[in-house]
mmCIF file of C-alpha atoms and ligand atoms in Angstrom:
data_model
loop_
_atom_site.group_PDB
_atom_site.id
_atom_site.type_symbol
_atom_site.label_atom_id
_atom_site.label_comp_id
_atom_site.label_asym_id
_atom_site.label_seq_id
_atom_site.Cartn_x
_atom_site.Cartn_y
_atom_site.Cartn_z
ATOM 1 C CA UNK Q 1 0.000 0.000 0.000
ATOM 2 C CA UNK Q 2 2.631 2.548 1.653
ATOM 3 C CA UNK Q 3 4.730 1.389 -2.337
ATOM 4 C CA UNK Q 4 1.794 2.556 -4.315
ATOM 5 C CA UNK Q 5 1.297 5.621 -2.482
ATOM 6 C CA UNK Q 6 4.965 6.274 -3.119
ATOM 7 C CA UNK Q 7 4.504 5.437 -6.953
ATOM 8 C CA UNK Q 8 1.320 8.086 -6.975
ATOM 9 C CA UNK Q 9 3.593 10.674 -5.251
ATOM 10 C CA UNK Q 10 6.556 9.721 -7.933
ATOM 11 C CA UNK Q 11 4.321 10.327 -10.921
ATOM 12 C CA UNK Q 12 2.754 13.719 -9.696
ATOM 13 C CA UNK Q 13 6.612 14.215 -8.533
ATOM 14 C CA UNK Q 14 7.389 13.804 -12.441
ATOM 15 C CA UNK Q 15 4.576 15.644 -13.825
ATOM 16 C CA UNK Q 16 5.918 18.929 -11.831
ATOM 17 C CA UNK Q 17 9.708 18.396 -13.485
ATOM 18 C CA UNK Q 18 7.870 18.077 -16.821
ATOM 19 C CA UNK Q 19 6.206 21.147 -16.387
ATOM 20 C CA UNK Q 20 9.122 22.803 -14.892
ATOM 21 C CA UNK Q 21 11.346 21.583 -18.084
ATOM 22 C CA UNK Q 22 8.599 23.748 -19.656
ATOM 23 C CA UNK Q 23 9.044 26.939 -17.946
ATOM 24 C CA UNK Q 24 12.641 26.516 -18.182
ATOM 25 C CA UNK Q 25 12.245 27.114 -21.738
ATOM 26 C CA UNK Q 26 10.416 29.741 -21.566
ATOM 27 C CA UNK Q 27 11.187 32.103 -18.655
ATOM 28 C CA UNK Q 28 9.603 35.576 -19.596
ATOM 29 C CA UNK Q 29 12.704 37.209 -19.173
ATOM 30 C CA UNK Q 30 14.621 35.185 -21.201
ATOM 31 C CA UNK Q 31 12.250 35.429 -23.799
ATOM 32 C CA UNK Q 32 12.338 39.238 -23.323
ATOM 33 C CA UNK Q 33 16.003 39.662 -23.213
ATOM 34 C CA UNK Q 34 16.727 37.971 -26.321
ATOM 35 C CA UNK Q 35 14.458 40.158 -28.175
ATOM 36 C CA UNK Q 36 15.838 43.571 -26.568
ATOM 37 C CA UNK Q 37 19.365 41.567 -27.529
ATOM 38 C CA UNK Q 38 18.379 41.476 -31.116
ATOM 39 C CA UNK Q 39 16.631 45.277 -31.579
ATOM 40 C CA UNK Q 40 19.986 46.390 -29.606
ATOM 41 C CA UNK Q 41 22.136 44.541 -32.318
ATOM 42 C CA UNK Q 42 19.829 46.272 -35.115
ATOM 43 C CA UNK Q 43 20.328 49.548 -33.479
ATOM 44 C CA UNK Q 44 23.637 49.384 -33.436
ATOM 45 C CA UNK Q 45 23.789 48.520 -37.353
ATOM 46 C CA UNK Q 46 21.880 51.386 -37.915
ATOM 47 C CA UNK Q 47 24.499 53.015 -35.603
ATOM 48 C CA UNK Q 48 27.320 51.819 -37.905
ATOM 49 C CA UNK Q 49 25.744 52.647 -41.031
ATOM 50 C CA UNK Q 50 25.362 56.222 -40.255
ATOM 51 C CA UNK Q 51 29.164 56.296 -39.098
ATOM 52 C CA UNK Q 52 30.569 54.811 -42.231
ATOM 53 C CA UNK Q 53 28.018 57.588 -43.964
ATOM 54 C CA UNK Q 54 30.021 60.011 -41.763
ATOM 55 C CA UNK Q 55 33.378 58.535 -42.333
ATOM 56 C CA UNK Q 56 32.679 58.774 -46.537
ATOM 57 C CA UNK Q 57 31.185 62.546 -46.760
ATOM 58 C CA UNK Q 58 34.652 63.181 -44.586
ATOM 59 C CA UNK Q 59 36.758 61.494 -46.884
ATOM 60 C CA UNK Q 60 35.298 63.303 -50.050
ATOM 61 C CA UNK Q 61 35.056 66.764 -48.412
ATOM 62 C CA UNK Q 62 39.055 66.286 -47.956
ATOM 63 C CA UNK Q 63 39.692 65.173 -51.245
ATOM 64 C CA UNK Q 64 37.053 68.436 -52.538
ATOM 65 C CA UNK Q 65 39.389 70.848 -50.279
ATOM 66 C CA UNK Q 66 42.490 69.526 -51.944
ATOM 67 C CA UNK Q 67 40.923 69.658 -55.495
ATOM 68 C CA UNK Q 68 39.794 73.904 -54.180
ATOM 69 C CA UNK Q 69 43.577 74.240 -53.140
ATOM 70 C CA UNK Q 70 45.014 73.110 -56.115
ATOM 71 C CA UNK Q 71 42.623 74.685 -58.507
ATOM 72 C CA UNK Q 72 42.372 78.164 -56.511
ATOM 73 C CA UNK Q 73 46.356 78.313 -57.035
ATOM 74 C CA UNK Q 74 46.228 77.135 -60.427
ATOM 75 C CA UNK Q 75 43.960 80.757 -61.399
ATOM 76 C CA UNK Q 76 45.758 82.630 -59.142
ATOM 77 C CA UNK Q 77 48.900 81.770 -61.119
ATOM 78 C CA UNK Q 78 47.139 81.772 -64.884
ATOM 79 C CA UNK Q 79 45.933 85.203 -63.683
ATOM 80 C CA UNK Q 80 49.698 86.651 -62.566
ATOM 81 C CA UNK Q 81 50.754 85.062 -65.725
ATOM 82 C CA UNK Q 82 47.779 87.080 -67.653
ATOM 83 C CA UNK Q 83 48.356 90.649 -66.106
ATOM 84 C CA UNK Q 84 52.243 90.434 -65.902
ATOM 85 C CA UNK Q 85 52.375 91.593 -69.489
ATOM 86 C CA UNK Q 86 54.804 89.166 -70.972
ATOM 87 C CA UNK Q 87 52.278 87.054 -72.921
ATOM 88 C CA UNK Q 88 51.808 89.813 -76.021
ATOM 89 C CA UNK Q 89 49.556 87.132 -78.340
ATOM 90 C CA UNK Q 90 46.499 88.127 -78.593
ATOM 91 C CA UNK Q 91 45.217 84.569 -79.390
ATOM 92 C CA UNK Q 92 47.149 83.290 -76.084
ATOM 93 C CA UNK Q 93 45.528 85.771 -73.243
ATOM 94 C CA UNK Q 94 42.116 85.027 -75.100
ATOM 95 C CA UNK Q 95 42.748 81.637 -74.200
ATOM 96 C CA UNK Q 96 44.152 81.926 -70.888
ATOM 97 C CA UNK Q 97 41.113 84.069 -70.146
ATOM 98 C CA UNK Q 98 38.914 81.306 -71.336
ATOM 99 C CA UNK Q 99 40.821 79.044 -68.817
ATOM 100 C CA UNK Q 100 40.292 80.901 -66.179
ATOM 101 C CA UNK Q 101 36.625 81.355 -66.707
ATOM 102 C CA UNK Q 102 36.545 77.972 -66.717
ATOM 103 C CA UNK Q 103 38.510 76.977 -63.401
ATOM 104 C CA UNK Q 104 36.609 80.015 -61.669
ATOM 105 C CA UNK Q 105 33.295 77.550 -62.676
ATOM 106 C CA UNK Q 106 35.399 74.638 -61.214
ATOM 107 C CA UNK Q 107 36.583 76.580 -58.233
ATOM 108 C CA UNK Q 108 32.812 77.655 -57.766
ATOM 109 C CA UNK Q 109 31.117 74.316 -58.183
ATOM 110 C CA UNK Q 110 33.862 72.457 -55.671
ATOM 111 C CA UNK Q 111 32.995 75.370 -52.902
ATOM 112 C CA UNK Q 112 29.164 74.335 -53.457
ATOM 113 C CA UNK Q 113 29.839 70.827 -52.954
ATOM 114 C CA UNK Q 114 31.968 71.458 -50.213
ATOM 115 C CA UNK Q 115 29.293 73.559 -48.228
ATOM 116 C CA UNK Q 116 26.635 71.044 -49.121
ATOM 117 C CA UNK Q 117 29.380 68.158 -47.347
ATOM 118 C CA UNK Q 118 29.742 70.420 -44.417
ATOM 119 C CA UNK Q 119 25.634 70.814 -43.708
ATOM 120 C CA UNK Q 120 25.636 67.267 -44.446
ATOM 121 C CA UNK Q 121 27.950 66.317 -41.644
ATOM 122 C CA UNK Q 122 26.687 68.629 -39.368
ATOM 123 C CA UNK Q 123 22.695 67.176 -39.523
ATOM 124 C CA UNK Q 124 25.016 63.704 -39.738
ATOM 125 C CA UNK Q 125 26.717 64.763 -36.097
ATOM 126 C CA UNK Q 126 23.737 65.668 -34.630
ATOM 127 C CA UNK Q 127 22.157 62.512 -35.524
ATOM 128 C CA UNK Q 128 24.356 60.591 -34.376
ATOM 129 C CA UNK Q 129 24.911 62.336 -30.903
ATOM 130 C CA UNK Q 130 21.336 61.716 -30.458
ATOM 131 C CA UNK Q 131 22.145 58.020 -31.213
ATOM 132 C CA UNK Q 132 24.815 57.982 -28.758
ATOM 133 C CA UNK Q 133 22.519 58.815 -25.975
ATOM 134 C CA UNK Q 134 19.928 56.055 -27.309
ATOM 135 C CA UNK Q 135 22.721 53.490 -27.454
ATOM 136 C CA UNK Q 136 23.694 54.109 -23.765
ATOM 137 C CA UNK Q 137 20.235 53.869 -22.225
ATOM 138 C CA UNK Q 138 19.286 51.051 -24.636
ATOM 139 C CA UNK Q 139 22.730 49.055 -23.038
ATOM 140 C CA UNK Q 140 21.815 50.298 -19.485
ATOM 141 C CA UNK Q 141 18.266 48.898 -19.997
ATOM 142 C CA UNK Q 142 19.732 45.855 -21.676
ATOM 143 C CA UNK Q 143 22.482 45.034 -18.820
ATOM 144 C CA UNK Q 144 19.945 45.018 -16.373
ATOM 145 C CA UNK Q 145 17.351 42.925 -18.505
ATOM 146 C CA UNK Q 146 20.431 40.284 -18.749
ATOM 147 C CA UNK Q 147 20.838 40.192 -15.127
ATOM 148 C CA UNK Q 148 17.050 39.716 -14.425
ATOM 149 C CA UNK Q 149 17.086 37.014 -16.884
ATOM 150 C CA UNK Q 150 20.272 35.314 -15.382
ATOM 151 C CA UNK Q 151 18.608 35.297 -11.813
ATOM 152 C CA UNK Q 152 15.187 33.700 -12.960
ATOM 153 C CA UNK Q 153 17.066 31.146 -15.443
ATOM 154 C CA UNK Q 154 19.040 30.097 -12.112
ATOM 155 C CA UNK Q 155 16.085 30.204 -9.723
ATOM 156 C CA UNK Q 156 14.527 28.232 -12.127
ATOM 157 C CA UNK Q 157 17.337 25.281 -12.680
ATOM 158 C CA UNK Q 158 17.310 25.151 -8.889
ATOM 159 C CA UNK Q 159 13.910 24.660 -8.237
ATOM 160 C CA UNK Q 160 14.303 21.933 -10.967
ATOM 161 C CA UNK Q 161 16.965 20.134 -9.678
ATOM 162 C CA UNK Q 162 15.698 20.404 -6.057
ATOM 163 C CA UNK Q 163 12.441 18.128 -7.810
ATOM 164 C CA UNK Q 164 14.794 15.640 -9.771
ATOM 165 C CA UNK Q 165 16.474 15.066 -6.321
ATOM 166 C CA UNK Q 166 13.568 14.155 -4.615
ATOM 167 C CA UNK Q 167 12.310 12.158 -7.820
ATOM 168 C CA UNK Q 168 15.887 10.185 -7.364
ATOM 169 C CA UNK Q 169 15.262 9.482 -3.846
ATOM 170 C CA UNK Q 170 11.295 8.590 -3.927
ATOM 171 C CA UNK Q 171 12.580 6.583 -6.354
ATOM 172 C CA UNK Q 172 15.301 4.261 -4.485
ATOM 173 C CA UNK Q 173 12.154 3.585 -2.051
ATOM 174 C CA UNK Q 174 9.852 1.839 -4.573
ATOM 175 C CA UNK Q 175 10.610 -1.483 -5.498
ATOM 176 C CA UNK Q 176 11.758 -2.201 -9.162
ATOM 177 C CA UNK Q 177 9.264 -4.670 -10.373
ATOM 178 C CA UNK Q 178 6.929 -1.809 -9.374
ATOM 179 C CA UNK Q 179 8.841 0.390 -11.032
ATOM 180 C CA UNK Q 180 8.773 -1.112 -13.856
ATOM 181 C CA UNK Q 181 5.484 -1.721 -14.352
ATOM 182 C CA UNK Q 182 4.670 1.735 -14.076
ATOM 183 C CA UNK Q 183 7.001 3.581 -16.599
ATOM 184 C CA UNK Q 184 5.609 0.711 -18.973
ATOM 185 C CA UNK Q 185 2.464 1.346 -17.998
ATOM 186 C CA UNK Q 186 2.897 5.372 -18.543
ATOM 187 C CA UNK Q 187 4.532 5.342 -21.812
ATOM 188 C CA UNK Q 188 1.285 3.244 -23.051
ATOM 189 C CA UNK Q 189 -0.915 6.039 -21.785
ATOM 190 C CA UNK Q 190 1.233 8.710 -22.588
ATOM 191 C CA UNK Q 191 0.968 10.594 -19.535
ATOM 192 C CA UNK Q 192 -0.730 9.861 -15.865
ATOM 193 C CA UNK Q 193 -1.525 5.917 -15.067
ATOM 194 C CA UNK Q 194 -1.900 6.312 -11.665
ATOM 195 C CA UNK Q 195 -4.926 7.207 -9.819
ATOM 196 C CA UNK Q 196 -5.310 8.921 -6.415
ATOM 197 C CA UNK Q 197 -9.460 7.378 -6.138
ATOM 198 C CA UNK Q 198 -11.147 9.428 -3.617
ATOM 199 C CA UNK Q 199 -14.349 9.175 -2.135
ATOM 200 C CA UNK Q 200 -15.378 6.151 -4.616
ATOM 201 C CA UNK Q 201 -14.311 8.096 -7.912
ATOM 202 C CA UNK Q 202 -11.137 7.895 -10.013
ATOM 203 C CA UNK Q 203 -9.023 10.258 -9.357
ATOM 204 C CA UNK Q 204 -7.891 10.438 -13.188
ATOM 205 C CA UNK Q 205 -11.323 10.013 -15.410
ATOM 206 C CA UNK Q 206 -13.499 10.788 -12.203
ATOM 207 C CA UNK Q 207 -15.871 7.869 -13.014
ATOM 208 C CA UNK Q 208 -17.633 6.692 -9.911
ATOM 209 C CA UNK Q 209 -15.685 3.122 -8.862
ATOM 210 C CA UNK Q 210 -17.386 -0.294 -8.037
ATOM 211 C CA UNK Q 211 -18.046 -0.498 -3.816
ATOM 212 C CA UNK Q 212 -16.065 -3.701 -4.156
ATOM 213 C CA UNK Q 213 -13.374 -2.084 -5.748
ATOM 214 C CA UNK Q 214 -12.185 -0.832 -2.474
ATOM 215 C CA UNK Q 215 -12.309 -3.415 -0.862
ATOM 216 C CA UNK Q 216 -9.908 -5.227 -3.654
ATOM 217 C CA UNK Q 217 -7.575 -1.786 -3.311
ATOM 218 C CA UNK Q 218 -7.130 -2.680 0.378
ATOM 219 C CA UNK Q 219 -5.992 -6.214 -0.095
ATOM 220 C CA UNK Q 220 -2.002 -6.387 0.067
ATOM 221 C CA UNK Q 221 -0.747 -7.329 -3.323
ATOM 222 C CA UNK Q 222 -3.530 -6.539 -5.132
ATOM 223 C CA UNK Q 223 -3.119 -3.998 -8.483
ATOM 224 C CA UNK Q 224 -6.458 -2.837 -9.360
ATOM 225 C CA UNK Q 225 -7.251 -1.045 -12.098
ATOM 226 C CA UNK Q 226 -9.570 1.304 -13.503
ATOM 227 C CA UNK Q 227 -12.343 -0.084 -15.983
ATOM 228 C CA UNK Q 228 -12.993 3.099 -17.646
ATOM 229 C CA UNK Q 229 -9.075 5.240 -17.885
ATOM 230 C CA UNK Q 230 -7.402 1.894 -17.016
ATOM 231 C CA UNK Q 231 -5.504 3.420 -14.304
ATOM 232 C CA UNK Q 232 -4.161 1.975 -11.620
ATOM 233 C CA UNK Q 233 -6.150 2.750 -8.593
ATOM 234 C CA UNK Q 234 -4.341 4.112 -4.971
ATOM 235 C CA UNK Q 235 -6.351 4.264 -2.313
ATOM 236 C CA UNK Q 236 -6.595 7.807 -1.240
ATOM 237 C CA UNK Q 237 -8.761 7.871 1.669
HETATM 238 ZN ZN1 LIG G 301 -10.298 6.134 -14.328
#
């Protein structure tokens, strides 16, 4: 009697590990921290992305101020050359004129694109400053999300392994053959196959037993089993 009492507490013992396997897998803040972890990783593309943006309009504004330098002393130099009064061909100052014109356009279009860079980088800065600030309370929020997470993961696995140790030692009380029987018996049903019967009903399908049945659960070796579930019955009163 006292082994199939033990067996009834072993399978309810086993149905709380299953369901704490469950919640194992899906501790809220777990869940929750992995999807902060993956909008903080898309953040931080979008982060990168505007950086590189930065890090190009930089590069060409350098290579536009070199391009100024070099064409600014380029007219400067045609225009000495123009006014110094040793060219005397007519046909030759026309076309140095015409080449000036021509860099002054250059000169003019590279200071447009330059101050165009400039405001770019400037909206780009402030952007990105703003960013900075986002990034630091998204990794605050995040740490802290992590930590929560870690603690209920833990709590969790503790609570779990606190249930398979008193599984193991429930266990080591209940005879083998019994044993046996039962896990053969369980896979077959594919779930509970023991019943606590109460008060004349199966405690599993909650059909109302046979008088005699109890009776026949009182008798020392006897296994009886439910007619309808076709559990076996534990006396439970
Ligand atoms: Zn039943």
């Amino acid at each position: 009697m006292e082994q199939l009492k033990m067996l009834w507490e072993l399978q309810e013992l086993e149905q709380q590990i299953k369901q704490k396997e469950r919640e194992l897998q899906n501790i809220p803040s777990v869940i929750e921290h992995q999807e902060r972890s993956k909008e903080f990783d898309e953040f931080q593309h979008k982060l990168q992305q505007r950086e590189e943006e930065k890090r190009q309009a930089q590069k060409k504004q350098r290579s536009k101020e070199l391009e100024l330098q070099t064409v600014s002393s380029s007219i400067k130099k045609t225009k000495e050359k123009l006014y110094s009064g040793e060219v005397q061909s007519a046909k030759e100052l026309e076309s140095m004129e015409k080449k000036v014109q021509s860099m002054q356009a250059d000169q003019s279009s590279l200071e447009e694109d330059i101050l165009g860079l400039m405001e770019f980088l400037e909206s780009v800065d402030q952007e990105l400053q703003t960013l900075y600030k986002e990034e630091e309370q998204k990794k605050e929020a995040l740490e802290k999300g992590k930590q929560t997470a870690q603690d209920d993961f833990a709590s969790a696995q503790e609570e779990l392994e606190k249930l398979q140790k008193k599984r193991e030692a429930l266990a080591g009380q209940i005879e083998e053959v019994l044993l046996k029987k039962y896990y053969r018996h369980s896979k077959k049903a594919g779930g509970r196959c023991i019943s606590l019967a109460k008060e004349g009903f199966c405690g599993i399908c909650h059909v109302s037993l046979p008088s005699a049945f109890r009776a026949r659960m009182l008798t020392p070796g006897q296994l009886v089993y439910c007619e309808n579930c076709g559990s076996l019955l534990v006396p439970g009163d």
